[in-house]
Amino acid sequence: MFVKICVFASLVGYVFALERGDLEKYGPFRLMLNSPIIKCVQNRSLNLDVNETILYFYDFAMGFNKAFPIHNAAEGMLNLTNLDKSRQFIMYVGGFTSAIEKDIEEQMRNAYKTYPNSYFMIPDHSAYTYNKGGIGIKSYERSVTYVHFIGKALGQMLVGLKKGGVSPKKIHLVGHSLGGQILGHAGATFLNITGESIARITALDPAGPCFTTSSIEYQVRSGVAEHVDIYHCNSGALGSSSLLGDVDFVINKRGEVQPTCNTPIIPGLFDSSRAASCSHRYCIDVWTSTVKDSNIFPAYRCDSYDKIKTEECITYMTIAGSANPGTEKGVFYFSTEQSLDLDVSATYIYFYDFSRNLTEVYPITDSAKYILNIKNLDKKRKFVLFVAGFKSQIHKKTETQVREAYKTYYIGKALGEMLAELKNGGVSPKNIHCVGHSLGGQMLGHTGETFNNLTGEKIARITALDPAGPCFTKNFINEQVRSGVADYVEVYHCNSGGLGSSSILGDVDFIINRKGETQPNCGTPIIPGFFDSSKAATCAHRTCVDVWTASVKNNKLFTAYSCDSYKNFKDGKCSIEKTLAGAWNPGMVKGIYYLSTKDYDLKAIR
């Protein structure tokens, strides 16, 4: 009992010794690295059995896949009819708690589906690296003991492919986290048996805990392949802080914390592990982006991130990611701003024809094709698309699915591409109206822009209901919904300067109640800035949805007046210029208009 108390006390002391920046990037695994809790055992003499590992083989060009036990996977692949040994053999190895059905594995498959002249492989080693033999720390400890043996089995499998006629020059191994460290053993095993090296090993944020402080032979490293490239996203925490490759790419600043990964309210507690996991996973997003678009990340050899734009660094440039030529060595830095092509294929379009009581659900990538194939589709009708905000889902009060704020551009782009396909199928842009709330409102800026770029025409109307403020209000205008991305853009403000943007963005901006900042039915917190403040802000933010849906049902409900201030509006000193606000706005006016909902029970109306 005394020992346990001492261990707990030492951990608590360590937590409070860390600075805010440390805690937000590390999460609980940083504690493990420097605590007596975690036991790292990497004993090669144990000769552990890993025969439950399954290798999944994909021939995307032929629409074919097959699974093999690891011990006879090489034989199984070599016996496949029409196996083309001149193709590139690419294998992705996942990390701790990975499995063939997980999102990251699906993201990697999607990235390589159209990769030319290649086969793709994924080993599922979850029998040894998932939450078995304990949970959390104990499970990770158990997984680490299997790293060498899984890597050895993969190396032996690749030796079998070489003996069957596959050139090592055609083999590229990609691993994330624990999978990146596994590849060090795979490459070393292949070299020891054949005397030759695999062409390339790529380690995406190779695991830090149990490895950063271990001997170099237990880690992925330069020499285990002809070219070893390492990518750092959560360096010193879930990812290794060691410089290990022929080339090490440091992503965004010091490769420790990524710009889209939230800082927890109380650093080191609660959300710290999520922030660290987000940064750790970011390397996957970067990599899959480069598979699809090979030249998006120029990287510069430098002795620090702060110098990457100086003259002494820009001379030494290479392309990071899948298309890296493998000719440069050293430490290279790059930024992902404006370049990351995130996978948003998990977005779904819910299509409703209320007159026929018809509901259909389609993946975003194929939705236009399916919609156009609906029997008796009337292309002359108006097509109204509603896009909701952060944390929304189809079963919630405000619909459509958005997972993370940083995917705004990519979801908006995908929606624009879908609408362009509808136009190509005969739907007039004059019949398209897009409505978005919060983050969804900002997405529609990218939707309209994408549609215009692809078709040379504009969507008829975009409506942004209290478009998101955080991360947008102070951003460049081309990252926001704005006038010009549709024939007519209207913006409604309900929590301006809070959850909603304070910027004037549309052809017309409607200020709802007071200054469009707080709403009359949303309450005031007892202590402003604490406790109920978030509820009051959320309520005000959502009021724009209530106003809009009320106006859909009641076409002359809200009259808005052109005015230069809320005070003049309240005092009745506005110009006589007025318009209907909401769904029935005729789209004739421009400028700033004020309206009040005080005479209406919005919840009763909607």
Coordinates of C-alpha atoms in Angstrom, one line a residue:
M1 CA 0.0 0.0 0.0
F2 CA 2.9 2.4 0.8
V3 CA 4.5 1.7 -2.6
K4 CA 1.2 2.5 -4.4
I5 CA 0.8 5.8 -2.4
C6 CA 4.4 6.8 -3.3
V7 CA 3.8 6.1 -6.9
F8 CA 0.6 8.1 -7.0
A9 CA 2.3 11.0 -5.2
S10 CA 5.2 11.1 -7.6
L11 CA 2.8 11.2 -10.5
V12 CA 0.8 14.0 -9.0
G13 CA 4.0 15.9 -8.4
Y14 CA 5.0 15.3 -12.0
V15 CA 1.7 16.6 -13.4
F16 CA 2.0 19.9 -11.5
A17 CA 5.7 20.2 -12.6
L18 CA 4.7 20.3 -16.2
E19 CA 4.0 23.5 -18.0
R20 CA 0.7 24.2 -19.8
G21 CA 2.3 23.7 -23.3
D22 CA 3.7 20.3 -22.1
L23 CA 0.4 19.0 -20.9
E24 CA -1.6 20.0 -23.9
K25 CA 0.7 18.2 -26.3
Y26 CA 1.5 15.1 -24.1
G27 CA -1.6 13.8 -22.5
P28 CA -1.3 10.9 -20.0
F29 CA 1.3 8.9 -22.0
R30 CA 3.8 11.6 -21.2
L31 CA 3.3 10.7 -17.6
M32 CA 3.9 7.1 -18.3
L33 CA 7.2 7.8 -20.1
N34 CA 8.7 9.3 -17.0
S35 CA 6.9 7.3 -14.3
P36 CA 7.5 4.0 -12.5
I37 CA 4.1 2.7 -13.8
I38 CA 5.0 1.6 -17.3
K39 CA 7.2 -1.5 -17.8
C40 CA 8.8 -1.7 -21.2
V41 CA 9.9 -5.2 -22.1
Q42 CA 11.6 -5.8 -25.5
N43 CA 13.1 -9.2 -25.1
R44 CA 13.9 -10.9 -28.5
S45 CA 14.6 -14.2 -26.8
L46 CA 11.0 -14.7 -25.9
N47 CA 10.2 -16.1 -29.3
L48 CA 6.5 -15.1 -29.1
D49 CA 4.0 -16.6 -31.5
V50 CA 2.2 -14.1 -33.8
N51 CA 0.5 -16.5 -36.2
E52 CA -2.9 -15.0 -35.5
T53 CA -1.8 -12.0 -37.5
I54 CA -3.8 -11.8 -40.8
L55 CA -2.5 -10.1 -43.9
Y56 CA -5.2 -8.4 -46.1
F57 CA -4.2 -8.1 -49.8
Y58 CA -5.9 -5.7 -52.2
D59 CA -5.9 -5.4 -56.0
F60 CA -8.0 -2.3 -56.4
A61 CA -7.6 -2.3 -60.2
M62 CA -9.4 -5.7 -60.4
G63 CA -11.7 -5.1 -57.4
F64 CA -10.2 -8.0 -55.6
N65 CA -9.1 -8.7 -52.0
K66 CA -8.1 -11.7 -50.0
A67 CA -7.0 -12.5 -46.5
F68 CA -4.0 -14.8 -45.6
P69 CA -2.6 -16.0 -42.3
I70 CA 0.8 -14.3 -41.9
H71 CA 2.8 -17.5 -41.9
N72 CA 1.7 -18.4 -45.5
A73 CA 0.8 -15.0 -46.9
A74 CA 3.7 -14.9 -49.3
E75 CA 2.8 -18.3 -50.8
G76 CA -0.9 -17.3 -51.0
M77 CA -0.1 -14.1 -52.9
L78 CA 2.3 -15.7 -55.2
N79 CA -0.3 -18.3 -56.1
L80 CA -2.8 -15.7 -57.1
T81 CA -3.8 -15.9 -60.8
N82 CA -2.3 -13.1 -62.9
L83 CA -0.2 -11.6 -60.0
D84 CA 1.8 -8.9 -61.7
K85 CA 5.2 -8.9 -59.9
S86 CA 6.3 -5.7 -61.7
R87 CA 3.8 -3.7 -59.7
Q88 CA 4.7 -1.8 -56.5
F89 CA 3.8 -3.7 -53.3
I90 CA 2.7 -1.2 -50.6
M91 CA 2.0 -2.3 -47.1
Y92 CA 0.5 -0.2 -44.3
V93 CA 1.0 -1.3 -40.7
G94 CA -1.2 0.3 -38.0
G95 CA -0.4 1.0 -34.4
F96 CA -1.7 0.3 -30.9
T97 CA -5.4 -0.7 -30.9
S98 CA -5.5 -0.7 -34.7
A99 CA -7.6 -3.3 -36.6
I100 CA -8.7 -3.9 -40.2
E101 CA -12.2 -2.4 -39.7
K102 CA -11.0 0.8 -38.0
D103 CA -11.3 4.3 -39.6
I104 CA -7.6 4.8 -40.2
E105 CA -7.3 1.5 -42.1
E106 CA -10.3 2.6 -44.2
Q107 CA -8.7 6.0 -44.8
M108 CA -5.5 4.3 -46.1
R109 CA -7.4 2.0 -48.4
N110 CA -9.4 4.9 -49.8
A111 CA -6.1 6.8 -50.4
Y112 CA -4.5 4.0 -52.4
K113 CA -7.6 2.9 -54.3
T114 CA -6.6 4.9 -57.4
Y115 CA -2.8 4.7 -56.8
P116 CA -1.4 3.5 -60.2
N117 CA 0.4 0.2 -60.8
S118 CA 0.3 -1.2 -57.3
Y119 CA -1.0 -3.7 -54.8
F120 CA -1.9 -2.8 -51.3
M121 CA -1.5 -4.8 -48.1
I122 CA -2.6 -4.4 -44.4
P123 CA -1.6 -6.8 -41.7
D124 CA -4.1 -7.0 -38.8
H125 CA -2.0 -7.7 -35.7
S126 CA -4.8 -6.7 -33.2
A127 CA -4.7 -10.1 -31.5
Y128 CA -1.5 -8.9 -29.9
T129 CA -1.8 -5.1 -29.9
Y130 CA -5.4 -4.4 -28.9
N131 CA -6.9 -4.1 -25.4
K132 CA -6.2 -7.6 -24.3
G133 CA -4.1 -8.8 -21.4
G134 CA -5.3 -5.7 -19.5
I135 CA -6.5 -2.3 -20.5
G136 CA -4.7 1.0 -20.9
I137 CA -1.1 0.8 -19.7
K138 CA -1.0 -3.0 -19.2
S139 CA -2.3 -3.5 -22.8
Y140 CA 0.3 -1.1 -24.2
E141 CA 3.0 -2.9 -22.3
R142 CA 1.9 -6.2 -23.7
S143 CA 1.8 -4.7 -27.2
V144 CA 5.3 -3.5 -27.0
T145 CA 6.6 -7.0 -26.2
Y146 CA 5.2 -8.2 -29.5
V147 CA 6.6 -5.4 -31.7
H148 CA 9.8 -7.3 -32.6
F149 CA 8.0 -10.6 -33.4
I150 CA 5.3 -9.0 -35.5
G151 CA 8.0 -7.0 -37.4
K152 CA 10.1 -10.2 -37.8
A153 CA 7.0 -12.1 -39.2
L154 CA 6.4 -9.3 -41.7
G155 CA 10.0 -9.3 -42.8
Q156 CA 10.0 -13.1 -43.3
M157 CA 6.8 -12.7 -45.4
L158 CA 8.5 -10.1 -47.6
V159 CA 11.5 -12.5 -48.0
G160 CA 9.0 -15.0 -49.3
L161 CA 7.8 -12.5 -51.9
K162 CA 11.4 -11.8 -53.0
K163 CA 12.1 -15.5 -53.4
G164 CA 9.0 -15.7 -55.6
G165 CA 10.2 -13.0 -57.9
V166 CA 9.1 -9.7 -56.3
S167 CA 12.0 -7.1 -56.4
P168 CA 12.8 -5.3 -53.1
K169 CA 13.0 -2.2 -55.3
K170 CA 9.2 -2.5 -55.6
I171 CA 8.4 -2.7 -51.8
H172 CA 7.3 0.3 -49.8
L173 CA 6.3 -0.1 -46.1
V174 CA 4.3 2.6 -44.3
G175 CA 3.6 2.4 -40.6
H176 CA 1.9 4.6 -38.0
S177 CA 2.8 4.9 -34.3
L178 CA 3.6 1.4 -33.0
G179 CA 3.3 0.2 -36.7
G180 CA 6.2 2.6 -37.5
Q181 CA 8.4 0.9 -34.9
I182 CA 7.3 -2.5 -36.1
L183 CA 8.7 -1.7 -39.6
G184 CA 12.2 -1.2 -38.1
H185 CA 12.2 -4.9 -37.3
A186 CA 10.6 -5.9 -40.6
G187 CA 13.3 -4.1 -42.5
A188 CA 16.2 -5.4 -40.4
T189 CA 14.8 -9.0 -40.7
F190 CA 14.6 -8.7 -44.5
L191 CA 18.2 -7.3 -44.7
N192 CA 19.6 -10.0 -42.4
I193 CA 18.1 -12.9 -44.4
T194 CA 18.6 -11.6 -48.0
G195 CA 21.5 -9.2 -47.8
E196 CA 19.4 -6.7 -49.6
S197 CA 17.3 -3.7 -48.4
I198 CA 13.6 -2.9 -49.0
A199 CA 13.3 0.2 -51.2
R200 CA 11.5 2.4 -48.7
I201 CA 10.2 2.5 -45.1
T202 CA 8.0 5.4 -44.0
A203 CA 7.2 5.9 -40.3
L204 CA 4.4 8.2 -39.5
D205 CA 4.9 9.6 -35.9
P206 CA 6.6 6.4 -34.7
A207 CA 5.6 5.5 -31.2
G208 CA 7.4 7.3 -28.4
P209 CA 6.5 5.6 -25.1
C210 CA 8.9 2.7 -24.5
F211 CA 10.9 3.5 -27.6
T212 CA 12.4 7.0 -27.3
T213 CA 14.6 6.0 -24.4
S214 CA 15.4 2.4 -25.7
S215 CA 18.4 1.3 -27.6
I216 CA 18.4 2.3 -31.3
E217 CA 18.2 -1.3 -32.5
Y218 CA 14.7 -1.5 -31.1
Q219 CA 13.5 1.5 -33.2
V220 CA 12.8 2.2 -36.8
R221 CA 15.9 3.9 -38.1
S222 CA 18.2 4.8 -41.0
G223 CA 19.7 1.7 -42.6
V224 CA 16.7 -0.7 -42.3
A225 CA 15.7 0.2 -45.8
E226 CA 17.4 2.0 -48.7
H227 CA 15.5 5.1 -47.7
V228 CA 13.8 5.7 -44.4
D229 CA 11.6 8.8 -44.0
I230 CA 10.1 9.8 -40.6
Y231 CA 7.2 12.2 -40.0
H232 CA 6.8 13.9 -36.6
C233 CA 3.4 15.2 -35.5
N234 CA 3.3 14.6 -31.7
S235 CA 7.0 14.5 -31.0
G236 CA 8.1 13.7 -27.5
A237 CA 4.7 12.5 -26.5
L238 CA 2.8 9.7 -28.3
G239 CA 5.3 10.1 -31.1
S240 CA 9.1 9.7 -30.7
S241 CA 11.2 12.8 -30.3
S242 CA 14.3 11.0 -31.8
L243 CA 15.7 11.8 -35.2
L244 CA 15.7 8.4 -36.7
G245 CA 15.5 8.4 -40.5
D246 CA 17.6 9.3 -43.5
V247 CA 15.2 12.3 -43.5
D248 CA 13.0 13.5 -40.7
F249 CA 10.0 15.7 -41.6
V250 CA 8.9 18.0 -38.8
I251 CA 5.2 19.0 -39.4
N252 CA 4.0 22.4 -38.2
K253 CA 6.4 24.3 -35.9
R254 CA 8.2 21.7 -33.8
G255 CA 6.1 18.7 -34.8
E256 CA 4.6 18.5 -31.3
V257 CA 1.1 20.0 -31.4
Q258 CA -1.0 20.3 -34.6
P259 CA -3.0 23.4 -35.3
T260 CA -6.4 21.7 -35.5
C261 CA -6.1 19.8 -32.2
N262 CA -7.9 21.5 -29.4
T263 CA -6.2 22.5 -26.1
P264 CA -8.0 21.1 -23.1
I265 CA -9.6 23.5 -20.6
I266 CA -7.4 22.0 -17.8
P267 CA -4.2 20.9 -19.5
G268 CA -3.1 17.4 -18.7
L269 CA -6.5 16.3 -17.4
F270 CA -9.7 15.3 -19.1
D271 CA -9.1 16.2 -22.8
S272 CA -5.3 16.1 -22.8
S273 CA -5.2 12.6 -24.2
R274 CA -7.6 13.6 -27.0
A275 CA -5.4 16.6 -27.9
A276 CA -2.4 14.3 -28.0
S277 CA -4.2 11.6 -30.0
C278 CA -5.4 14.2 -32.5
S279 CA -1.9 15.4 -33.1
H280 CA -0.6 11.9 -33.3
R281 CA -3.2 10.9 -35.9
Y282 CA -2.5 14.1 -37.9
C283 CA 0.4 12.4 -39.7
I284 CA -2.1 10.0 -41.2
D285 CA -4.1 12.9 -42.7
V286 CA -0.9 14.5 -44.0
W287 CA 0.2 11.2 -45.7
T288 CA -3.1 10.3 -47.3
S289 CA -3.3 13.8 -48.7
T290 CA 0.0 13.4 -50.5
V291 CA -1.0 10.0 -52.0
K292 CA -3.8 11.9 -53.7
D293 CA -1.9 15.1 -54.5
S294 CA 1.8 14.4 -54.6
N295 CA 3.3 17.9 -54.7
I296 CA 1.3 19.8 -52.0
F297 CA 3.9 19.9 -49.3
P298 CA 7.3 21.5 -50.1
A299 CA 9.7 21.0 -47.2
Y300 CA 12.8 22.9 -46.3
R301 CA 16.0 21.7 -44.6
C302 CA 16.6 23.9 -41.6
D303 CA 18.0 23.9 -38.1
S304 CA 14.8 25.3 -36.7
Y305 CA 11.2 25.9 -37.7
D306 CA 11.5 29.7 -37.2
K307 CA 14.0 29.8 -40.1
I308 CA 12.1 27.9 -42.8
K309 CA 11.2 31.1 -44.7
T310 CA 14.6 32.6 -44.5
E311 CA 17.1 32.7 -47.4
E312 CA 19.4 30.1 -45.7
C313 CA 16.7 27.5 -45.7
I314 CA 14.7 27.9 -48.9
T315 CA 17.7 26.8 -51.0
Y316 CA 17.3 23.2 -49.7
M317 CA 13.8 22.1 -50.7
T318 CA 12.2 18.7 -51.3
I319 CA 8.7 17.3 -51.6
A320 CA 7.4 15.7 -48.5
G321 CA 5.0 12.7 -48.5
S322 CA 4.3 9.9 -50.9
A323 CA 6.2 11.5 -53.8
N324 CA 9.4 12.2 -51.8
P325 CA 12.2 11.3 -54.2
G326 CA 14.5 10.0 -51.4
T327 CA 17.5 12.0 -52.5
E328 CA 17.7 14.4 -49.5
K329 CA 18.9 13.7 -46.0
G330 CA 18.6 15.7 -42.8
V331 CA 15.8 17.5 -40.9
F332 CA 13.1 19.2 -43.1
Y333 CA 10.3 21.4 -41.9
F334 CA 6.9 22.1 -43.6
S335 CA 3.5 23.6 -42.9
T336 CA 0.2 22.1 -43.8
E337 CA -1.7 25.4 -43.9
Q338 CA -4.1 25.5 -46.9
S339 CA -2.8 22.2 -48.3
L340 CA -4.3 19.3 -46.4
D341 CA -6.7 17.2 -48.4
L342 CA -8.7 15.5 -45.7
D343 CA -10.9 12.5 -46.2
V344 CA -14.5 13.4 -45.7
S345 CA -16.0 10.3 -47.4
A346 CA -17.8 9.5 -44.2
T347 CA -20.2 12.4 -44.9
Y348 CA -23.7 11.3 -46.0
I349 CA -26.4 13.1 -47.9
Y350 CA -30.0 12.5 -46.7
F351 CA -32.4 13.2 -49.5
Y352 CA -36.1 13.9 -48.8
D353 CA -39.1 14.1 -51.2
F354 CA -41.8 14.9 -48.7
S355 CA -44.5 14.8 -51.3
R356 CA -43.8 11.1 -51.9
N357 CA -42.8 10.3 -48.3
L358 CA -39.4 9.3 -49.7
T359 CA -36.1 9.3 -47.8
E360 CA -32.8 8.1 -49.2
V361 CA -29.3 8.1 -47.8
Y362 CA -26.2 8.3 -50.0
P363 CA -22.4 8.7 -49.4
I364 CA -21.3 12.2 -50.4
T365 CA -18.9 10.9 -53.2
D366 CA -21.7 9.2 -55.2
S367 CA -24.8 11.1 -54.0
A368 CA -25.4 13.1 -57.2
K369 CA -25.4 10.0 -59.3
Y370 CA -27.9 8.3 -57.0
I371 CA -30.1 11.3 -56.8
L372 CA -30.2 11.7 -60.5
N373 CA -31.2 8.1 -60.8
I374 CA -34.3 8.4 -58.5
K375 CA -37.4 7.4 -60.4
N376 CA -39.5 10.3 -61.5
L377 CA -37.1 12.9 -60.2
D378 CA -38.4 16.4 -61.1
K379 CA -35.3 18.4 -62.0
K380 CA -37.5 21.6 -62.2
R381 CA -38.2 21.6 -58.5
K382 CA -36.1 23.7 -56.1
F383 CA -33.3 21.7 -54.5
V384 CA -32.7 22.9 -50.9
L385 CA -29.6 21.7 -49.1
F386 CA -29.2 22.3 -45.3
V387 CA -25.8 22.0 -43.7
A388 CA -25.5 22.1 -39.9
G389 CA -22.6 22.9 -37.6
F390 CA -20.1 21.5 -35.1
K391 CA -21.3 18.3 -33.3
S392 CA -24.5 18.1 -35.3
Q393 CA -25.8 14.7 -36.5
I394 CA -28.7 13.6 -38.6
H395 CA -30.7 12.5 -35.5
K396 CA -30.2 15.8 -33.7
K397 CA -32.3 19.0 -33.8
T398 CA -30.1 20.5 -36.4
E399 CA -29.0 18.0 -39.0
T400 CA -26.2 16.6 -41.2
Q401 CA -22.9 15.3 -39.9
V402 CA -19.7 17.3 -39.2
R403 CA -17.0 15.8 -37.1
E404 CA -14.2 18.3 -36.8
A405 CA -14.1 22.0 -37.4
Y406 CA -10.9 21.7 -39.5
K407 CA -12.7 19.7 -42.2
T408 CA -14.8 22.7 -43.1
Y409 CA -13.1 23.4 -46.4
Y410 CA -13.1 19.7 -47.5
I411 CA -16.7 19.0 -46.7
G412 CA -17.7 22.3 -48.4
K413 CA -15.7 21.3 -51.4
A414 CA -17.3 17.8 -51.6
L415 CA -20.8 19.4 -51.4
G416 CA -19.8 21.8 -54.2
E417 CA -18.6 18.9 -56.4
M418 CA -21.9 17.0 -55.6
L419 CA -24.0 20.0 -56.7
A420 CA -21.9 20.4 -59.9
E421 CA -22.7 16.8 -60.8
L422 CA -26.4 17.6 -60.2
K423 CA -26.1 20.5 -62.7
N424 CA -24.3 18.2 -65.2
G425 CA -27.3 15.9 -64.8
G426 CA -29.8 18.6 -65.7
V427 CA -30.6 20.4 -62.4
S428 CA -30.5 24.2 -63.0
P429 CA -28.3 26.3 -60.6
K430 CA -31.3 28.7 -60.4
N431 CA -33.1 25.9 -58.5
I432 CA -30.4 25.3 -55.9
H433 CA -30.7 26.9 -52.4
C434 CA -28.1 26.0 -49.7
V435 CA -28.8 26.8 -46.1
G436 CA -26.2 26.3 -43.4
H437 CA -26.0 26.9 -39.6
S438 CA -22.8 27.7 -37.7
L439 CA -19.9 25.7 -39.1
G440 CA -22.3 24.6 -41.9
G441 CA -22.8 28.2 -42.9
Q442 CA -19.0 28.6 -43.3
M443 CA -18.8 25.4 -45.3
L444 CA -21.2 26.9 -47.8
G445 CA -18.6 29.5 -48.8
H446 CA -16.4 26.7 -50.1
T447 CA -19.4 24.9 -51.6
G448 CA -20.4 28.0 -53.7
E449 CA -16.8 28.7 -54.7
T450 CA -16.2 25.1 -55.7
F451 CA -19.4 25.0 -57.8
N452 CA -18.5 28.2 -59.5
N453 CA -14.9 27.0 -60.3
L454 CA -16.2 23.8 -61.8
T455 CA -19.2 25.1 -63.7
G456 CA -18.5 28.8 -64.4
E457 CA -22.0 29.4 -62.9
K458 CA -23.3 30.3 -59.5
I459 CA -25.8 28.7 -57.1
A460 CA -28.9 30.8 -56.9
R461 CA -28.9 31.4 -53.1
I462 CA -26.8 30.7 -50.0
T463 CA -28.2 31.3 -46.5
A464 CA -25.8 31.3 -43.6
L465 CA -27.5 31.2 -40.2
D466 CA -25.1 32.6 -37.6
P467 CA -22.0 31.3 -39.4
A468 CA -19.4 30.1 -37.0
G469 CA -17.1 32.8 -35.4
P470 CA -14.3 31.0 -33.7
C471 CA -11.4 30.3 -36.1
F472 CA -13.2 32.3 -38.8
T473 CA -13.9 35.9 -37.8
K474 CA -10.2 36.8 -37.8
N475 CA -9.3 34.5 -40.7
F476 CA -8.9 35.5 -44.4
I477 CA -12.2 36.3 -46.1
N478 CA -11.7 33.5 -48.7
E479 CA -12.0 31.0 -45.8
Q480 CA -15.5 32.4 -44.9
V481 CA -18.9 32.4 -46.4
R482 CA -19.2 35.8 -48.3
S483 CA -20.9 37.8 -51.0
G484 CA -20.0 36.5 -54.4
V485 CA -20.1 32.7 -53.7
A486 CA -23.7 32.6 -55.0
D487 CA -26.0 34.8 -56.9
Y488 CA -27.4 36.0 -53.6
V489 CA -25.8 35.5 -50.1
E490 CA -27.8 36.3 -47.0
V491 CA -26.3 36.1 -43.5
Y492 CA -28.3 36.0 -40.2
H493 CA -26.7 37.1 -36.9
C494 CA -27.9 35.8 -33.5
N495 CA -24.8 35.3 -31.4
S496 CA -22.5 37.8 -33.1
G497 CA -19.0 37.9 -31.7
G498 CA -19.6 34.7 -29.7
L499 CA -20.3 31.4 -31.3
G500 CA -21.3 33.3 -34.5
S501 CA -19.2 35.5 -36.6
S502 CA -19.2 39.3 -36.0
S503 CA -18.2 40.0 -39.6
I504 CA -20.6 41.5 -42.2
L505 CA -20.3 38.9 -44.9
G506 CA -23.3 38.8 -47.2
D507 CA -25.1 40.7 -49.9
V508 CA -27.5 41.3 -47.0
D509 CA -26.8 40.8 -43.3
F510 CA -29.8 40.5 -41.0
I511 CA -29.3 41.5 -37.3
I512 CA -31.8 39.6 -35.1
N513 CA -32.8 41.2 -31.8
R514 CA -30.7 43.9 -30.2
K515 CA -27.3 43.8 -31.8
G516 CA -27.5 40.2 -32.9
E517 CA -25.4 39.2 -30.0
T518 CA -27.8 37.8 -27.4
Q519 CA -31.4 36.6 -27.7
P520 CA -34.4 37.5 -25.4
N521 CA -35.3 33.9 -24.4
C522 CA -31.8 32.6 -23.7
G523 CA -31.2 33.9 -20.2
T524 CA -28.3 35.7 -18.6
P525 CA -25.8 33.7 -16.5
I526 CA -25.6 34.6 -12.8
I527 CA -21.8 35.3 -13.2
P528 CA -21.2 36.3 -16.8
G529 CA -18.4 34.3 -18.3
F530 CA -18.9 31.3 -16.0
F531 CA -21.3 28.4 -15.5
D532 CA -24.4 29.2 -17.7
S533 CA -22.6 31.4 -20.2
S534 CA -22.1 28.5 -22.7
K535 CA -25.8 27.6 -22.4
A536 CA -26.8 31.2 -23.1
A537 CA -24.5 31.5 -26.1
T538 CA -25.6 28.1 -27.5
C539 CA -29.3 29.1 -27.1
A540 CA -28.7 32.4 -28.9
H541 CA -26.7 30.7 -31.6
R542 CA -29.5 28.2 -32.2
T543 CA -32.1 31.0 -32.3
C544 CA -31.2 31.6 -36.0
V545 CA -32.4 28.1 -36.8
D546 CA -35.7 28.8 -35.0
V547 CA -36.2 32.1 -36.9
W548 CA -35.5 30.4 -40.2
T549 CA -37.8 27.4 -39.7
A550 CA -40.6 29.8 -38.5
S551 CA -40.2 31.8 -41.7
V552 CA -40.5 28.7 -43.9
K553 CA -43.9 28.0 -42.5
N554 CA -45.1 31.7 -42.3
N555 CA -44.1 33.6 -45.4
K556 CA -44.7 37.2 -44.1
L557 CA -43.6 36.7 -40.5
F558 CA -40.5 38.9 -40.2
T559 CA -40.1 42.4 -41.6
A560 CA -36.6 43.8 -41.5
Y561 CA -35.5 47.4 -41.9
S562 CA -32.4 49.0 -43.3
C563 CA -30.6 50.9 -40.6
D564 CA -27.2 52.2 -39.6
S565 CA -27.5 51.0 -35.9
Y566 CA -29.6 49.0 -33.5
K567 CA -30.3 52.1 -31.5
N568 CA -31.9 53.8 -34.4
F569 CA -33.8 50.7 -35.2
K570 CA -35.1 50.5 -31.6
D571 CA -36.0 54.2 -31.7
G572 CA -37.8 53.9 -35.0
K573 CA -35.4 56.1 -36.9
C574 CA -34.6 53.8 -39.8
S575 CA -35.2 54.4 -43.4
I576 CA -38.5 53.3 -45.0
E577 CA -36.6 50.6 -46.9
K578 CA -37.7 47.2 -45.7
T579 CA -37.8 43.6 -46.8
L580 CA -39.1 40.2 -45.7
A581 CA -36.5 38.3 -43.8
G582 CA -36.2 34.5 -43.8
A583 CA -37.1 31.9 -46.4
W584 CA -39.3 34.3 -48.4
N585 CA -36.7 37.1 -48.7
P586 CA -37.0 38.1 -52.4
G587 CA -33.3 38.6 -52.7
M588 CA -33.6 42.2 -53.9
V589 CA -32.0 44.2 -51.1
K590 CA -28.4 44.7 -50.0
G591 CA -26.8 46.1 -46.8
I592 CA -27.6 45.7 -43.1
Y593 CA -31.1 45.0 -41.9
Y594 CA -32.5 44.8 -38.4
L595 CA -35.5 42.7 -37.2
S596 CA -37.2 41.8 -33.9
T597 CA -38.9 38.6 -32.9
K598 CA -40.2 39.8 -29.6
D599 CA -43.8 39.5 -30.7
Y600 CA -43.5 35.9 -31.6
D601 CA -43.2 32.6 -29.8
L602 CA -40.6 31.0 -32.1
K603 CA -40.8 27.5 -30.6
A604 CA -44.6 27.5 -31.0
I605 CA -44.4 28.7 -34.6
R606 CA -41.7 26.3 -35.7

